[in-house]
């Protein structure tokens, strides 16, 4: 591809010296697990989110699983989330032992439709996991109000929204607890796997600190039945470098998104909707088209990489048929899956690439 969908080496080269120096520092420290780098990163990232506590873990999936376990959600409980998400959201709920209840999304923002939330709640429902998909916060005000009314815990899945905000408040600080992934493609990405849970609740943070390491309060003595899910020192050191550059990187993402908005405005593709009062951080720039597959093929023919997030809704995937949702059950989600297309957008995207993508879409739509 001459216009790749994403270029992770280019992202590394942007801050190569600082990252290399951070790696060297860890290599020479002799401390590779749960040392100063993780402790400092947890403080710095929690502050970035406007929360008091952060607990580094091995992945975004583990962050969700351990957040639910810290809330004491497990077998016999239900957790509401969306089917229009990375499969990890639903997988983590199942790993906790709880049953996922899947609801449809709002067609404008592709995030959990609050109008459908109350009707999905049963006496067994313990929590709701809104996903801030593509970098845009879910509509948290009504979600929080309904959750409070029904005594549900709110776990924000922020894996795609580092640095986004809702009505002036950063994501991660809106619910009871929030989870982030540092998978390399995310807005804040490690050079490997990583995740974090943030919260303002000291009790939950304390439980998470035990759960991520065998339930140890003191070494070799498990106070809780725990797990092994630790963020490592190398990733934490790299993430500390990248966290310093995240606000500027998100600004670039927003500028690129604005350029797509302006240049695609007269073409027959549906552009992403940005809810007023929210700061969208464009983890992905997702357009919609009735002719999505033909458009993607046309762009591929011009050497332009695109992707679909996600082509098969979770409830339609073979592993999740047993959740009992028939096709047709979540009409907005199912329609989106056939229409969405993610265009190239990343902070180090070379000048001119975006204009080439726009020209190729124009050619597809108008023949010019
Ligand atoms: C990436 C992602 C996850 C999972 O994170 P991992 O670090 O890959 O385990 C969870 N939820 C959403 C919405 C994601 O995009």
Coordinates of N, CA, C and O and ligand atoms in Angstrom, one line a residue, residues 59-62 64 85-86 88-89 131 133 157 159-160 181-183 186 193-194 310, ligand 1:
X59 N -3.5 -5.9 29.7 CA -4.2 -5.6 28.5 C -5.5 -4.9 28.8 O -6.0 -4.9 30.0
X60 N -6.2 -4.4 27.8 CA -7.5 -3.8 27.9 C -8.5 -4.9 28.3 O -9.5 -4.6 29.0
X61 N -8.4 -6.1 27.8 CA -9.3 -7.1 28.1 C -9.2 -7.5 29.6 O -10.2 -7.5 30.3
X62 N -8.0 -7.6 30.1 CA -7.8 -7.9 31.5 C -8.3 -6.7 32.4 O -8.8 -6.9 33.5
X64 N -10.9 -4.8 31.8 CA -12.3 -5.0 32.0 C -12.6 -6.1 32.9 O -13.5 -6.0 33.8
X85 N -18.8 -3.4 19.0 CA -17.6 -3.1 19.8 C -16.5 -4.1 19.4 O -16.8 -5.1 18.7
X86 N -15.3 -3.9 19.9 CA -14.3 -5.0 19.8 C -14.8 -6.1 20.6 O -15.4 -6.0 21.7
X88 N -13.4 -8.0 22.6 CA -12.9 -8.0 23.9 C -13.8 -7.5 25.0 O -13.8 -8.0 26.1
X89 N -14.7 -6.6 24.6 CA -15.6 -6.0 25.6 C -16.5 -7.2 26.1 O -16.7 -7.3 27.4
X131 N -19.2 1.8 25.7 CA -17.9 1.8 25.0 C -17.8 3.2 24.3 O -18.7 3.6 23.5
X133 N -16.7 4.5 21.5 CA -16.2 3.9 20.3 C -15.6 4.9 19.3 O -16.2 6.0 19.2
X157 N -15.6 1.6 29.0 CA -14.6 1.0 28.2 C -14.0 2.1 27.3 O -14.6 2.5 26.3
X159 N -11.0 2.1 25.7 CA -9.9 1.5 25.0 C -9.6 2.3 23.7 O -8.5 2.3 23.2
X160 N -10.7 3.0 23.2 CA -10.5 3.8 21.9 C -10.6 5.3 22.2 O -10.7 6.1 21.2
X181 N -7.0 0.3 27.1 CA -6.0 -0.6 26.4 C -4.9 0.2 25.9 O -5.1 1.3 25.4
X182 N -3.7 -0.4 25.9 CA -2.5 0.2 25.3 C -2.0 -0.7 24.1 O -0.8 -0.7 23.8
X183 N -2.9 -1.4 23.5 CA -2.6 -2.2 22.3 C -1.9 -1.2 21.3 O -2.3 0.0 21.3
X186 N -3.8 1.8 19.5 CA -4.7 2.8 20.2 C -4.1 4.2 20.2 O -2.9 4.4 20.0
X193 N 1.6 -5.3 24.6 CA 0.3 -5.2 25.2 C 0.4 -4.5 26.5 O 1.4 -4.4 27.2
X194 N -0.7 -3.9 26.9 CA -0.8 -3.2 28.2 C -2.2 -2.7 28.4 O -3.0 -2.6 27.5
X310 N -16.7 -2.9 13.1 CA -16.2 -4.2 12.9 C -17.1 -4.9 11.9 O -18.3 -4.6 11.9
Ligands
LIG1 C1 -8.8 -2.8 21.9 C2 -10.0 -2.8 22.7 C3 -10.2 -3.6 23.8 C4 -9.2 -4.7 24.2 O1 -8.0 -4.3 24.5 P1 -6.7 -5.3 24.5 O2 -5.6 -4.5 25.0 O3 -6.5 -5.7 23.0 O4 -7.1 -6.5 25.3 C5 -11.4 -3.6 24.5 N1 -12.4 -2.8 24.1 C6 -12.3 -2.0 23.0 C7 -13.4 -1.1 22.6 C8 -11.1 -2.0 22.2 O5 -11.0 -1.3 21.1

